[in-house]
mmCIF file of C-alpha atoms in Angstrom:
data_model
loop_
_atom_site.group_PDB
_atom_site.id
_atom_site.type_symbol
_atom_site.label_atom_id
_atom_site.label_comp_id
_atom_site.label_asym_id
_atom_site.label_seq_id
_atom_site.Cartn_x
_atom_site.Cartn_y
_atom_site.Cartn_z
ATOM 1 C CA MET A 1 -31.494 -9.565 -20.749
ATOM 2 C CA GLY A 2 -29.717 -9.534 -17.405
ATOM 3 C CA ARG A 3 -29.553 -6.899 -14.712
ATOM 4 C CA THR A 4 -27.467 -6.743 -11.565
ATOM 5 C CA ARG A 5 -27.116 -4.055 -8.917
ATOM 6 C CA GLN A 6 -24.759 -3.432 -6.041
ATOM 7 C CA LEU A 7 -25.361 -1.135 -3.113
ATOM 8 C CA ARG A 8 -22.212 -0.001 -1.394
ATOM 9 C CA ARG A 9 -21.806 1.986 1.781
ATOM 10 C CA GLY A 10 -18.510 3.055 3.301
ATOM 11 C CA THR A 11 -17.480 5.106 6.281
ATOM 12 C CA GLY A 12 -14.189 6.318 7.622
ATOM 13 C CA ARG A 13 -13.229 7.921 10.936
ATOM 14 C CA SER A 14 -9.839 9.622 11.038
ATOM 15 C CA LEU A 15 -7.562 10.450 13.955
ATOM 16 C CA PRO A 16 -6.432 13.207 13.742
ATOM 17 C CA ARG A 17 -9.229 14.537 11.553
ATOM 18 C CA ARG A 18 -8.585 15.130 7.870
ATOM 19 C CA HIS A 19 -12.232 15.721 7.019
ATOM 20 C CA PRO A 20 -14.144 18.795 8.267
ATOM 21 C CA HIS A 21 -16.300 16.646 10.548
ATOM 22 C CA GLY A 22 -13.800 13.866 11.210
ATOM 23 C CA ARG A 23 -15.953 11.297 9.400
ATOM 24 C CA GLN A 24 -16.557 10.417 5.768
ATOM 25 C CA LEU A 25 -19.660 8.598 4.502
ATOM 26 C CA ARG A 26 -20.163 7.365 0.971
ATOM 27 C CA LEU A 27 -23.197 5.557 -0.446
ATOM 28 C CA SER A 28 -23.233 4.381 -4.041
ATOM 29 C CA ASP A 29 -25.553 2.322 -6.224
ATOM 30 C CA ILE A 30 -23.962 0.508 -9.178
ATOM 31 C CA ASP A 31 -26.328 -0.921 -11.795
ATOM 32 C CA GLN A 32 -25.366 -3.088 -14.767
ATOM 33 C CA SER A 33 -27.705 -4.354 -17.478
ATOM 34 C CA SER A 34 -26.865 -6.280 -20.607
ATOM 35 C CA GLY A 35 -28.363 -8.402 -23.346
ATOM 36 C CA ARG A 36 -27.682 -9.974 -26.701
ATOM 37 C CA PRO A 37 -28.907 -8.650 -30.045
ATOM 38 C CA LEU A 38 -31.677 -10.908 -31.363
ATOM 39 C CA SER A 39 -29.841 -11.572 -34.627
ATOM 40 C CA ILE A 40 -26.883 -13.229 -32.940
ATOM 41 C CA PRO A 41 -27.151 -17.006 -32.303
ATOM 42 C CA ALA A 42 -27.017 -18.447 -28.829
ATOM 43 C CA ARG A 43 -26.339 -17.433 -25.066
ATOM 44 C CA ARG A 44 -26.561 -14.389 -21.672
ATOM 45 C CA ARG A 45 -25.086 -10.723 -17.241
ATOM 46 C CA SER A 46 -23.931 -7.829 -12.969
ATOM 47 C CA ALA A 47 -17.236 2.524 -7.740
ATOM 48 C CA ARG A 48 -14.584 1.894 -7.215
ATOM 49 C CA ARG A 49 -11.817 4.373 -7.675
ATOM 50 C CA PRO A 50 -11.914 6.415 -10.914
ATOM 51 C CA PHE A 51 -9.652 5.457 -13.792
ATOM 52 C CA GLY A 52 -6.108 6.769 -13.612
ATOM 53 C CA ARG A 53 -2.869 6.428 -11.719
ATOM 54 C CA ARG A 54 -2.355 5.883 -8.049
ATOM 55 C CA HIS A 55 0.171 8.663 -8.435
ATOM 56 C CA GLY A 56 -0.909 12.007 -7.075
ATOM 57 C CA SER A 57 -3.065 10.872 -4.160
ATOM 58 C CA PRO A 58 -2.968 13.428 -1.379
ATOM 59 C CA ARG A 59 -0.406 12.760 1.287
ATOM 60 C CA ARG A 60 -2.017 11.926 4.570
ATOM 61 C CA PRO A 61 -0.741 13.124 7.910
ATOM 62 C CA ALA A 62 0.316 10.723 10.616
ATOM 63 C CA GLY A 63 -2.684 9.314 12.423
ATOM 64 C CA GLY A 64 -5.244 6.555 12.237
ATOM 65 C CA THR A 65 -8.348 5.811 10.179
ATOM 66 C CA PHE A 66 -11.168 3.354 10.761
ATOM 67 C CA ASN A 67 -12.625 1.954 7.545
ATOM 68 C CA VAL A 68 -16.000 0.256 7.120
ATOM 69 C CA ALA A 69 -17.601 -0.876 3.852
ATOM 70 C CA LEU A 70 -20.863 -2.770 3.394
ATOM 71 C CA THR A 71 -22.110 -4.162 0.081
ATOM 72 C CA TYR A 72 -25.205 -5.901 -1.162
ATOM 73 C CA ARG A 73 -25.320 -7.417 -4.629
ATOM 74 C CA PHE A 74 -28.604 -8.543 -6.128
ATOM 75 C CA GLY A 75 -30.118 -9.292 -9.521
ATOM 76 C CA ARG A 76 -29.459 -11.823 -12.245
ATOM 77 C CA GLY A 77 -26.384 -12.437 -14.374
ATOM 78 C CA LEU A 78 -26.434 -12.667 -18.154
ATOM 79 C CA THR A 79 -23.391 -14.972 -18.268
ATOM 80 C CA ALA A 80 -25.065 -17.550 -16.006
ATOM 81 C CA ASP A 81 -28.596 -17.157 -17.363
ATOM 82 C CA GLN A 82 -27.507 -17.706 -20.958
ATOM 83 C CA GLN A 83 -24.826 -20.282 -20.119
ATOM 84 C CA PHE A 84 -22.190 -18.473 -22.140
ATOM 85 C CA GLY A 85 -19.405 -20.743 -20.932
ATOM 86 C CA VAL A 86 -16.910 -17.866 -20.972
ATOM 87 C CA LEU A 87 -13.741 -17.479 -18.923
ATOM 88 C CA GLN A 88 -14.624 -13.924 -17.798
ATOM 89 C CA GLN A 89 -18.080 -12.570 -16.975
ATOM 90 C CA THR A 90 -19.780 -9.969 -19.117
ATOM 91 C CA GLU A 91 -20.894 -8.103 -15.951
ATOM 92 C CA GLU A 92 -18.094 -7.641 -13.461
ATOM 93 C CA VAL A 93 -20.361 -6.724 -10.530
ATOM 94 C CA PHE A 94 -22.186 -10.073 -10.587
ATOM 95 C CA GLY A 95 -20.884 -12.918 -8.454
ATOM 96 C CA ARG A 96 -19.900 -14.007 -4.932
ATOM 97 C CA GLY A 97 -23.508 -14.435 -3.855
ATOM 98 C CA ARG A 98 -26.564 -12.209 -3.686
ATOM 99 C CA ILE A 99 -26.209 -11.521 0.020
ATOM 100 C CA PRO A 100 -25.248 -8.540 2.204
ATOM 101 C CA ARG A 101 -21.556 -8.477 3.080
ATOM 102 C CA LEU A 102 -19.162 -6.745 5.403
ATOM 103 C CA THR A 103 -16.578 -5.932 2.759
ATOM 104 C CA GLN A 104 -14.181 -4.010 4.964
ATOM 105 C CA LEU A 105 -13.722 -3.442 8.681
ATOM 106 C CA SER A 106 -10.193 -2.220 9.223
ATOM 107 C CA TYR A 107 -7.877 0.265 10.860
ATOM 108 C CA THR A 108 -5.063 2.130 9.109
ATOM 109 C CA GLN A 109 -2.232 3.675 11.127
ATOM 110 C CA ARG A 110 0.279 6.014 9.520
ATOM 111 C CA PHE A 111 3.724 6.477 10.999
ATOM 112 C CA GLY A 112 4.951 9.670 9.394
ATOM 113 C CA GLU A 113 4.976 10.200 5.657
ATOM 114 C CA PHE A 114 6.488 6.921 4.478
ATOM 115 C CA LEU A 115 5.079 4.072 6.568
ATOM 116 C CA ASP A 116 1.554 2.853 7.139
ATOM 117 C CA LEU A 117 -0.043 -0.304 8.494
ATOM 118 C CA LYS A 118 -3.552 -1.590 7.789
ATOM 119 C CA PHE A 119 -5.198 -4.579 9.449
ATOM 120 C CA GLY A 120 -8.629 -6.078 10.061
ATOM 121 C CA ARG A 121 -11.152 -7.534 7.617
ATOM 122 C CA LEU A 122 -10.000 -6.647 4.106
ATOM 123 C CA PRO A 123 -10.580 -7.603 0.453
ATOM 124 C CA VAL A 124 -7.280 -8.223 -1.336
ATOM 125 C CA SER A 125 -8.219 -5.867 -4.163
ATOM 126 C CA SER A 126 -8.367 -2.843 -1.863
ATOM 127 C CA ASP A 127 -4.550 -2.736 -1.755
ATOM 128 C CA PHE A 128 -2.832 -5.076 -4.222
ATOM 129 C CA ALA A 129 -2.768 -5.129 -8.041
ATOM 130 C CA GLY A 130 -5.045 -2.095 -7.972
ATOM 131 C CA PHE A 131 -6.808 -1.049 -11.145
ATOM 132 C CA ALA A 132 -9.893 1.043 -11.822
ATOM 133 C CA CYS A 133 -13.151 -0.703 -12.714
ATOM 134 C CA GLU A 134 -14.579 1.469 -15.476
ATOM 135 C CA PHE A 135 -15.315 -1.302 -17.988
ATOM 136 C CA GLN A 136 -18.154 -3.801 -17.567
ATOM 137 C CA ASN A 137 -16.494 -6.983 -18.831
ATOM 138 C CA LEU A 138 -14.512 -8.607 -16.032
ATOM 139 C CA THR A 139 -11.480 -8.948 -18.334
ATOM 140 C CA PHE A 140 -10.825 -5.213 -17.929
ATOM 141 C CA CYS A 141 -12.143 -4.542 -14.457
ATOM 142 C CA GLY A 142 -10.389 -4.299 -11.122
ATOM 143 C CA ASN A 143 -7.746 -6.543 -9.619
ATOM 144 C CA GLN A 144 -6.564 -9.011 -12.279
ATOM 145 C CA PRO A 145 -5.127 -11.919 -10.210
ATOM 146 C CA GLY A 146 -8.378 -12.381 -8.274
ATOM 147 C CA ASN A 147 -10.255 -12.677 -11.568
ATOM 148 C CA LEU A 148 -8.022 -15.626 -12.487
ATOM 149 C CA VAL A 149 -7.499 -17.482 -9.196
ATOM 150 C CA GLY A 150 -10.667 -16.592 -7.345
ATOM 151 C CA ASN A 151 -10.726 -20.029 -5.691
ATOM 152 C CA TYR A 152 -8.187 -18.703 -3.156
ATOM 153 C CA TRP A 153 -7.613 -14.978 -3.905
ATOM 154 C CA TYR A 154 -10.751 -13.164 -2.708
ATOM 155 C CA ASN A 155 -11.433 -9.796 -4.313
ATOM 156 C CA TRP A 156 -14.141 -7.262 -3.450
ATOM 157 C CA PRO A 157 -16.730 -7.792 -1.962
ATOM 158 C CA ILE A 158 -15.170 -10.650 0.078
ATOM 159 C CA SER A 159 -13.269 -9.658 3.209
ATOM 160 C CA GLN A 160 -10.909 -11.784 5.265
ATOM 161 C CA TYR A 161 -8.575 -11.381 8.204
ATOM 162 C CA ALA A 162 -5.530 -9.591 6.863
ATOM 163 C CA ALA A 163 -2.707 -7.144 7.445
ATOM 164 C CA ARG A 164 -0.515 -5.177 5.080
ATOM 165 C CA LEU A 165 2.481 -2.905 5.573
ATOM 166 C CA ARG A 166 3.538 -0.233 3.077
ATOM 167 C CA LEU A 167 6.865 1.586 2.984
ATOM 168 C CA GLY A 168 6.842 4.697 0.791
ATOM 169 C CA ASN A 169 3.910 6.658 -0.605
ATOM 170 C CA THR A 170 1.643 6.960 -3.628
ATOM 171 C CA SER A 171 3.440 10.033 -4.967
ATOM 172 C CA THR A 172 6.914 8.606 -5.610
ATOM 173 C CA GLY A 173 6.758 4.843 -5.048
ATOM 174 C CA TYR A 174 6.484 2.152 -2.420
ATOM 175 C CA LEU A 175 7.196 -1.411 -1.335
ATOM 176 C CA MET A 176 4.312 -3.314 0.197
ATOM 177 C CA ALA A 177 3.686 -6.746 1.730
ATOM 178 C CA GLY A 178 0.484 -8.318 2.970
ATOM 179 C CA ILE A 179 -0.905 -11.561 4.309
ATOM 180 C CA TYR A 180 -4.534 -12.714 4.059
ATOM 181 C CA GLN A 181 -6.249 -15.693 5.640
ATOM 182 C CA VAL A 182 -7.775 -18.024 3.034
ATOM 183 C CA ASN A 183 -11.015 -19.281 4.570
ATOM 184 C CA PRO A 184 -13.852 -20.729 2.441
ATOM 185 C CA ARG A 185 -16.279 -19.685 5.194
ATOM 186 C CA ASP A 186 -15.836 -16.104 3.983
ATOM 187 C CA LEU A 187 -17.376 -17.046 0.624
ATOM 188 C CA ARG A 188 -20.566 -18.435 2.146
ATOM 189 C CA ASP A 189 -21.090 -16.028 5.047
ATOM 190 C CA GLY A 190 -21.021 -12.294 4.381
ATOM 191 C CA PHE A 191 -20.431 -11.519 8.067
ATOM 192 C CA ASN A 192 -18.099 -14.351 9.036
ATOM 193 C CA PHE A 193 -15.784 -13.665 11.977
ATOM 194 C CA ASP A 194 -14.925 -17.305 12.729
ATOM 195 C CA PRO A 195 -11.254 -17.913 11.815
ATOM 196 C CA SER A 196 -11.601 -21.696 11.942
ATOM 197 C CA GLY A 197 -11.720 -23.542 8.656
ATOM 198 C CA ALA A 198 -8.795 -21.688 7.085
ATOM 199 C CA VAL A 199 -6.864 -23.600 4.422
ATOM 200 C CA GLY A 200 -3.748 -21.424 4.431
ATOM 201 C CA ALA A 201 -2.600 -17.864 4.007
ATOM 202 C CA LEU A 202 -2.098 -15.751 0.896
ATOM 203 C CA ALA A 203 1.182 -13.779 0.999
ATOM 204 C CA ILE A 204 1.697 -10.931 -1.489
ATOM 205 C CA VAL A 205 4.568 -8.531 -2.180
ATOM 206 C CA GLU A 206 4.311 -5.505 -4.451
ATOM 207 C CA ALA A 207 6.515 -2.671 -5.677
ATOM 208 C CA ALA A 208 5.353 0.457 -7.482
ATOM 209 C CA ALA A 209 6.983 3.540 -8.985
ATOM 210 C CA PHE A 210 5.488 6.692 -10.504
ATOM 211 C CA PRO A 211 8.170 8.187 -12.765
ATOM 212 C CA THR A 212 7.923 10.488 -15.762
ATOM 213 C CA LEU A 213 9.598 8.429 -18.456
ATOM 214 C CA PRO A 214 10.697 9.765 -21.848
ATOM 215 C CA PRO A 215 9.137 10.441 -24.284
ATOM 216 C CA PHE A 216 6.116 11.113 -22.028
ATOM 217 C CA SER A 217 5.459 14.458 -20.375
ATOM 218 C CA TYR A 218 3.376 13.117 -17.493
ATOM 219 C CA PRO A 219 3.993 10.586 -14.708
ATOM 220 C CA GLY A 220 2.944 6.980 -15.095
ATOM 221 C CA SER A 221 2.159 4.214 -12.640
ATOM 222 C CA TYR A 222 4.180 0.984 -12.864
ATOM 223 C CA THR A 223 3.460 -1.905 -10.500
ATOM 224 C CA VAL A 224 4.803 -5.453 -10.208
ATOM 225 C CA GLY A 225 3.892 -8.091 -7.666
ATOM 226 C CA ALA A 226 4.015 -11.767 -6.743
ATOM 227 C CA TRP A 227 1.949 -14.047 -4.543
ATOM 228 C CA TYR A 228 2.178 -17.426 -2.840
ATOM 229 C CA GLN A 229 -0.505 -19.330 -0.969
ATOM 230 C CA THR A 230 0.774 -21.488 1.886
ATOM 231 C CA GLY A 231 -0.473 -25.057 1.992
ATOM 232 C CA GLY A 232 -1.112 -25.155 -1.740
ATOM 233 C CA GLY A 233 -4.209 -26.859 -3.045
ATOM 234 C CA PRO A 234 -5.479 -29.866 -4.975
ATOM 235 C CA ASP A 235 -4.699 -30.296 -8.642
ATOM 236 C CA LEU A 236 -7.795 -29.192 -10.535
ATOM 237 C CA PHE A 237 -7.348 -31.587 -13.440
ATOM 238 C CA LEU A 238 -5.281 -34.704 -12.600
ATOM 239 C CA ASN A 239 -5.624 -37.515 -10.064
ATOM 240 C CA ARG A 240 -2.781 -39.151 -8.148
ATOM 241 C CA ASP A 241 -2.155 -41.499 -11.071
ATOM 242 C CA GLY A 242 -1.755 -38.597 -13.487
ATOM 243 C CA LEU A 243 -5.080 -39.312 -15.211
ATOM 244 C CA PRO A 244 -7.789 -36.730 -15.958
ATOM 245 C CA LEU A 245 -10.208 -36.353 -13.075
ATOM 246 C CA ALA A 246 -13.079 -35.718 -15.464
ATOM 247 C CA VAL A 247 -12.672 -39.162 -17.045
ATOM 248 C CA ALA A 248 -10.916 -41.397 -14.516
ATOM 249 C CA GLY A 249 -12.130 -39.792 -11.282
ATOM 250 C CA GLY A 250 -10.139 -40.601 -8.200
ATOM 251 C CA VAL A 251 -8.308 -38.383 -5.720
ATOM 252 C CA PRO A 252 -6.628 -35.221 -7.072
ATOM 253 C CA ILE A 253 -2.914 -34.661 -6.612
ATOM 254 C CA ALA A 254 -2.577 -32.832 -3.286
ATOM 255 C CA ASN A 255 -0.534 -29.813 -2.180
ATOM 256 C CA ARG A 256 0.097 -28.368 -5.604
ATOM 257 C CA GLU A 257 1.674 -24.917 -5.636
ATOM 258 C CA ARG A 258 -0.539 -21.837 -5.770
ATOM 259 C CA SER A 259 1.486 -18.828 -6.906
ATOM 260 C CA GLY A 260 1.812 -16.199 -9.596
ATOM 261 C CA LEU A 261 3.134 -12.882 -10.885
ATOM 262 C CA TYR A 262 1.446 -9.698 -12.090
ATOM 263 C CA GLY A 263 2.262 -6.324 -13.608
ATOM 264 C CA VAL A 264 0.174 -3.184 -14.125
ATOM 265 C CA ALA A 265 1.236 -0.146 -16.165
ATOM 266 C CA VAL A 266 -0.900 2.993 -16.543
ATOM 267 C CA GLN A 267 0.552 5.912 -18.502
ATOM 268 C CA GLU A 268 -0.962 9.300 -19.293
ATOM 269 C CA LEU A 269 -0.119 10.063 -22.919
ATOM 270 C CA TYR A 270 -1.669 13.399 -23.811
ATOM 271 C CA ARG A 271 -3.542 16.432 -22.491
ATOM 272 C CA PRO A 272 -5.165 18.968 -24.840
ATOM 273 C CA ASP A 273 -4.484 21.528 -22.121
ATOM 274 C CA PRO A 274 -1.336 20.591 -20.135
ATOM 275 C CA ALA A 275 -2.672 22.490 -17.113
ATOM 276 C CA ASN A 276 -5.966 20.536 -17.005
ATOM 277 C CA PRO A 277 -5.577 16.946 -15.721
ATOM 278 C CA LEU A 278 -9.329 16.338 -16.086
ATOM 279 C CA SER A 279 -8.901 16.058 -19.850
ATOM 280 C CA SER A 280 -6.365 13.396 -20.811
ATOM 281 C CA LEU A 281 -5.659 10.300 -22.875
ATOM 282 C CA THR A 282 -4.365 7.381 -20.799
ATOM 283 C CA ALA A 283 -3.116 3.924 -21.818
ATOM 284 C CA PHE A 284 -2.932 0.762 -19.720
ATOM 285 C CA VAL A 285 -1.264 -2.639 -19.991
ATOM 286 C CA ARG A 286 -1.751 -5.528 -17.559
ATOM 287 C CA VAL A 287 -0.276 -9.036 -17.424
ATOM 288 C CA THR A 288 -0.892 -11.831 -14.902
ATOM 289 C CA MET A 289 0.486 -15.389 -14.831
ATOM 290 C CA ALA A 290 -0.672 -18.097 -12.409
ATOM 291 C CA ASN A 291 0.242 -21.722 -11.709
ATOM 292 C CA SER A 292 -1.556 -23.848 -14.312
ATOM 293 C CA SER A 293 -2.285 -26.908 -12.173
ATOM 294 C CA THR A 294 -4.326 -25.007 -9.562
ATOM 295 C CA SER A 295 -5.941 -22.322 -11.751
ATOM 296 C CA PHE A 296 -8.690 -22.664 -14.351
ATOM 297 C CA ILE A 297 -7.211 -19.565 -16.059
ATOM 298 C CA ASP A 298 -3.421 -19.296 -15.982
ATOM 299 C CA ARG A 299 -2.679 -16.157 -18.036
ATOM 300 C CA GLN A 300 -4.324 -12.881 -18.939
ATOM 301 C CA GLU A 301 -3.106 -9.865 -20.907
ATOM 302 C CA THR A 302 -5.053 -6.641 -21.466
ATOM 303 C CA ILE A 303 -4.361 -3.302 -23.150
ATOM 304 C CA GLY A 304 -6.545 -0.267 -23.641
ATOM 305 C CA LEU A 305 -7.118 3.474 -23.841
ATOM 306 C CA VAL A 306 -9.357 5.832 -21.889
ATOM 307 C CA TYR A 307 -9.892 9.427 -23.040
ATOM 308 C CA LYS A 308 -11.409 11.707 -20.396
ATOM 309 C CA GLY A 309 -12.874 15.051 -21.455
ATOM 310 C CA PHE A 310 -12.303 14.380 -25.164
ATOM 311 C CA TRP A 311 -15.252 16.568 -26.155
ATOM 312 C CA ALA A 312 -15.045 20.254 -25.186
ATOM 313 C CA GLU A 313 -18.853 20.545 -25.079
ATOM 314 C CA ARG A 314 -19.030 17.723 -22.499
ATOM 315 C CA PRO A 315 -15.818 17.932 -20.466
ATOM 316 C CA PHE A 316 -16.763 15.161 -18.010
ATOM 317 C CA ASP A 317 -17.636 12.485 -20.577
ATOM 318 C CA TRP A 318 -15.212 9.645 -21.350
ATOM 319 C CA ILE A 319 -14.643 7.069 -24.039
ATOM 320 C CA GLY A 320 -12.718 3.838 -23.548
ATOM 321 C CA ILE A 321 -11.592 0.747 -25.422
ATOM 322 C CA GLY A 322 -10.086 -2.433 -24.013
ATOM 323 C CA ILE A 323 -8.676 -5.519 -25.742
ATOM 324 C CA GLY A 324 -7.689 -8.591 -23.770
ATOM 325 C CA GLN A 325 -7.173 -12.318 -23.786
ATOM 326 C CA SER A 326 -7.542 -14.923 -21.061
ATOM 327 C CA HIS A 327 -5.894 -18.330 -21.370
ATOM 328 C CA ALA A 328 -7.629 -21.498 -20.199
ATOM 329 C CA SER A 329 -5.212 -23.378 -17.987
ATOM 330 C CA GLN A 330 -2.477 -25.372 -19.677
ATOM 331 C CA GLY A 331 -3.194 -28.068 -17.103
ATOM 332 C CA LEU A 332 -6.784 -28.250 -18.356
ATOM 333 C CA GLY A 333 -5.577 -28.543 -21.940
ATOM 334 C CA GLN A 334 -3.211 -31.380 -21.047
ATOM 335 C CA SER A 335 -5.927 -33.260 -19.185
ATOM 336 C CA VAL A 336 -8.254 -32.956 -22.202
ATOM 337 C CA GLN A 337 -5.512 -34.321 -24.460
ATOM 338 C CA VAL A 338 -4.979 -37.319 -22.186
ATOM 339 C CA ALA A 339 -8.735 -37.911 -21.965
ATOM 340 C CA ASN A 340 -8.956 -37.954 -25.771
ATOM 341 C CA LEU A 341 -6.164 -40.522 -25.927
ATOM 342 C CA LEU A 342 -7.822 -42.712 -23.302
ATOM 343 C CA ASP A 343 -11.285 -42.923 -24.850
ATOM 344 C CA GLY A 344 -10.715 -41.817 -28.446
ATOM 345 C CA GLY A 345 -12.696 -38.614 -27.899
ATOM 346 C CA VAL A 346 -12.381 -35.447 -29.948
ATOM 347 C CA ARG A 347 -12.850 -32.860 -27.246
ATOM 348 C CA PRO A 348 -11.535 -29.412 -28.264
ATOM 349 C CA ILE A 349 -8.350 -28.254 -26.555
ATOM 350 C CA PRO A 350 -9.064 -24.907 -24.874
ATOM 351 C CA GLY A 351 -6.730 -21.953 -25.348
ATOM 352 C CA TYR A 352 -7.228 -18.192 -25.456
ATOM 353 C CA GLU A 353 -10.551 -16.400 -25.087
ATOM 354 C CA ARG A 354 -10.392 -12.879 -26.527
ATOM 355 C CA ALA A 355 -12.527 -9.926 -25.503
ATOM 356 C CA LEU A 356 -13.119 -6.406 -26.814
ATOM 357 C CA GLU A 357 -15.140 -3.680 -25.097
ATOM 358 C CA VAL A 358 -15.901 -0.099 -26.120
ATOM 359 C CA PHE A 359 -17.801 2.277 -23.841
ATOM 360 C CA TYR A 360 -19.048 5.857 -23.746
ATOM 361 C CA SER A 361 -19.322 7.362 -20.257
ATOM 362 C CA LEU A 362 -22.052 9.992 -20.059
ATOM 363 C CA ALA A 363 -21.870 12.242 -16.986
ATOM 364 C CA LEU A 364 -25.407 13.390 -16.238
ATOM 365 C CA SER A 365 -24.094 15.212 -13.166
ATOM 366 C CA SER A 366 -21.061 15.034 -10.883
ATOM 367 C CA ASP A 367 -22.726 12.122 -9.031
ATOM 368 C CA VAL A 368 -24.617 10.286 -11.803
ATOM 369 C CA VAL A 369 -22.919 8.403 -14.636
ATOM 370 C CA VAL A 370 -24.460 6.248 -17.397
ATOM 371 C CA ARG A 371 -22.024 4.177 -19.441
ATOM 372 C CA PRO A 372 -23.351 2.157 -22.433
ATOM 373 C CA ASN A 373 -20.960 -0.375 -23.922
ATOM 374 C CA ILE A 374 -20.640 -3.083 -26.515
ATOM 375 C CA GLN A 375 -18.636 -6.260 -25.967
ATOM 376 C CA LEU A 376 -17.351 -8.864 -28.407
ATOM 377 C CA ILE A 377 -16.119 -12.221 -27.088
ATOM 378 C CA ASN A 378 -14.163 -14.354 -29.538
ATOM 379 C CA ARG A 379 -13.500 -18.060 -28.849
ATOM 380 C CA PRO A 380 -15.768 -18.196 -25.752
ATOM 381 C CA GLY A 381 -14.250 -20.412 -23.077
ATOM 382 C CA GLY A 382 -11.023 -20.466 -25.091
ATOM 383 C CA VAL A 383 -12.533 -22.960 -27.556
ATOM 384 C CA GLY A 384 -11.924 -22.406 -31.247
ATOM 385 C CA GLY A 385 -14.894 -22.723 -33.568
ATOM 386 C CA ARG A 386 -17.495 -21.522 -31.059
ATOM 387 C CA THR A 387 -19.809 -18.719 -32.184
ATOM 388 C CA ASP A 388 -18.658 -15.242 -31.156
ATOM 389 C CA ILE A 389 -20.773 -13.539 -28.507
ATOM 390 C CA VAL A 390 -21.925 -9.927 -28.814
ATOM 391 C CA VAL A 391 -23.299 -8.170 -25.719
ATOM 392 C CA PHE A 392 -24.803 -4.715 -25.350
ATOM 393 C CA GLY A 393 -24.504 -3.409 -21.802
ATOM 394 C CA VAL A 394 -25.137 -0.362 -19.656
ATOM 395 C CA LYS A 395 -23.197 0.364 -16.485
ATOM 396 C CA SER A 396 -24.501 3.184 -14.322
ATOM 397 C CA GLY A 397 -23.527 4.618 -10.963
ATOM 398 C CA VAL A 398 -25.039 6.998 -8.460
ATOM 399 C CA THR A 399 -23.005 8.365 -5.547
ATOM 400 C CA PHE A 400 -24.720 10.087 -2.639
#
């Protein structure tokens, strides 16, 4: 059994005011618990924005907003405790250290309806490749690129010096570009303000549109993006002689490219009552591809459905299902093949790890949600022949 919690506090101060008192304060407690059924052989654990489109967010007037977010993660993780050896954690909220963190300290300035600038200390996932985090398995939760290349793309709760500029809005579409300092100090120190020690910058561009496409009756959200990290990084698998680091050792190939592409599509399919957006069936598809020589995971594809308000007796309950696969880096596979040739070994060549999660979201009140789930992980670590892993989890949230 594993259990992880995250406390999150955020504040915002707007100029001119768009809140009755000019300030917004949110405090939430996210709790995740999970364990394995006793009959299954071998291995073991952790509010963001609600599931749906970016489309339809209220248009904000010109003015500025200060943003502050603090987080504190604590508890144990099932994935680490049971040494699952999986590519994606069974509890998305676990990781990045059990320490308090300044997750956001930023200022947003709007220039009319179609241009806004944000800068300060920011997590990449607060703006780019956005996706709701309603599932518990990391395969289906939040910003996808950071789940693959977390050695240089720092998602929530890590903040870094950054700036992003957006042209357009979240009602019709936008173009956006951002740049983030990549500094390993930010991983170790939750309140790091020292810019020294940076190893480059992460540059990201993104485009999004929110059309109503036939045969659908409701708008969808369609996003594509690309990233590039200046300076590159060391090859994770090969040394300068082209031999596997794990067997031959030596110095890794330097200045390998760190880059990738991503796409996110979220489409509302059906409403029992067309006038009630709180009850709807929504589908999602996500794809991310990263450079295989500098990423332990170089591809991930996910699809799924979320049905909000499916039961008339409980209009605020949800059900959801997600299916996804994460691919162990092709560079890792090639290095294992070479290692087998060098020493006659029979190490398995890693490939796709596949995950399935089904959840039921029980709304006890407007501020309290309990969400039991079951997860199945096939080919853990991308290795064929390994025993499937079954996890029972509960994700709960309280917002004050």
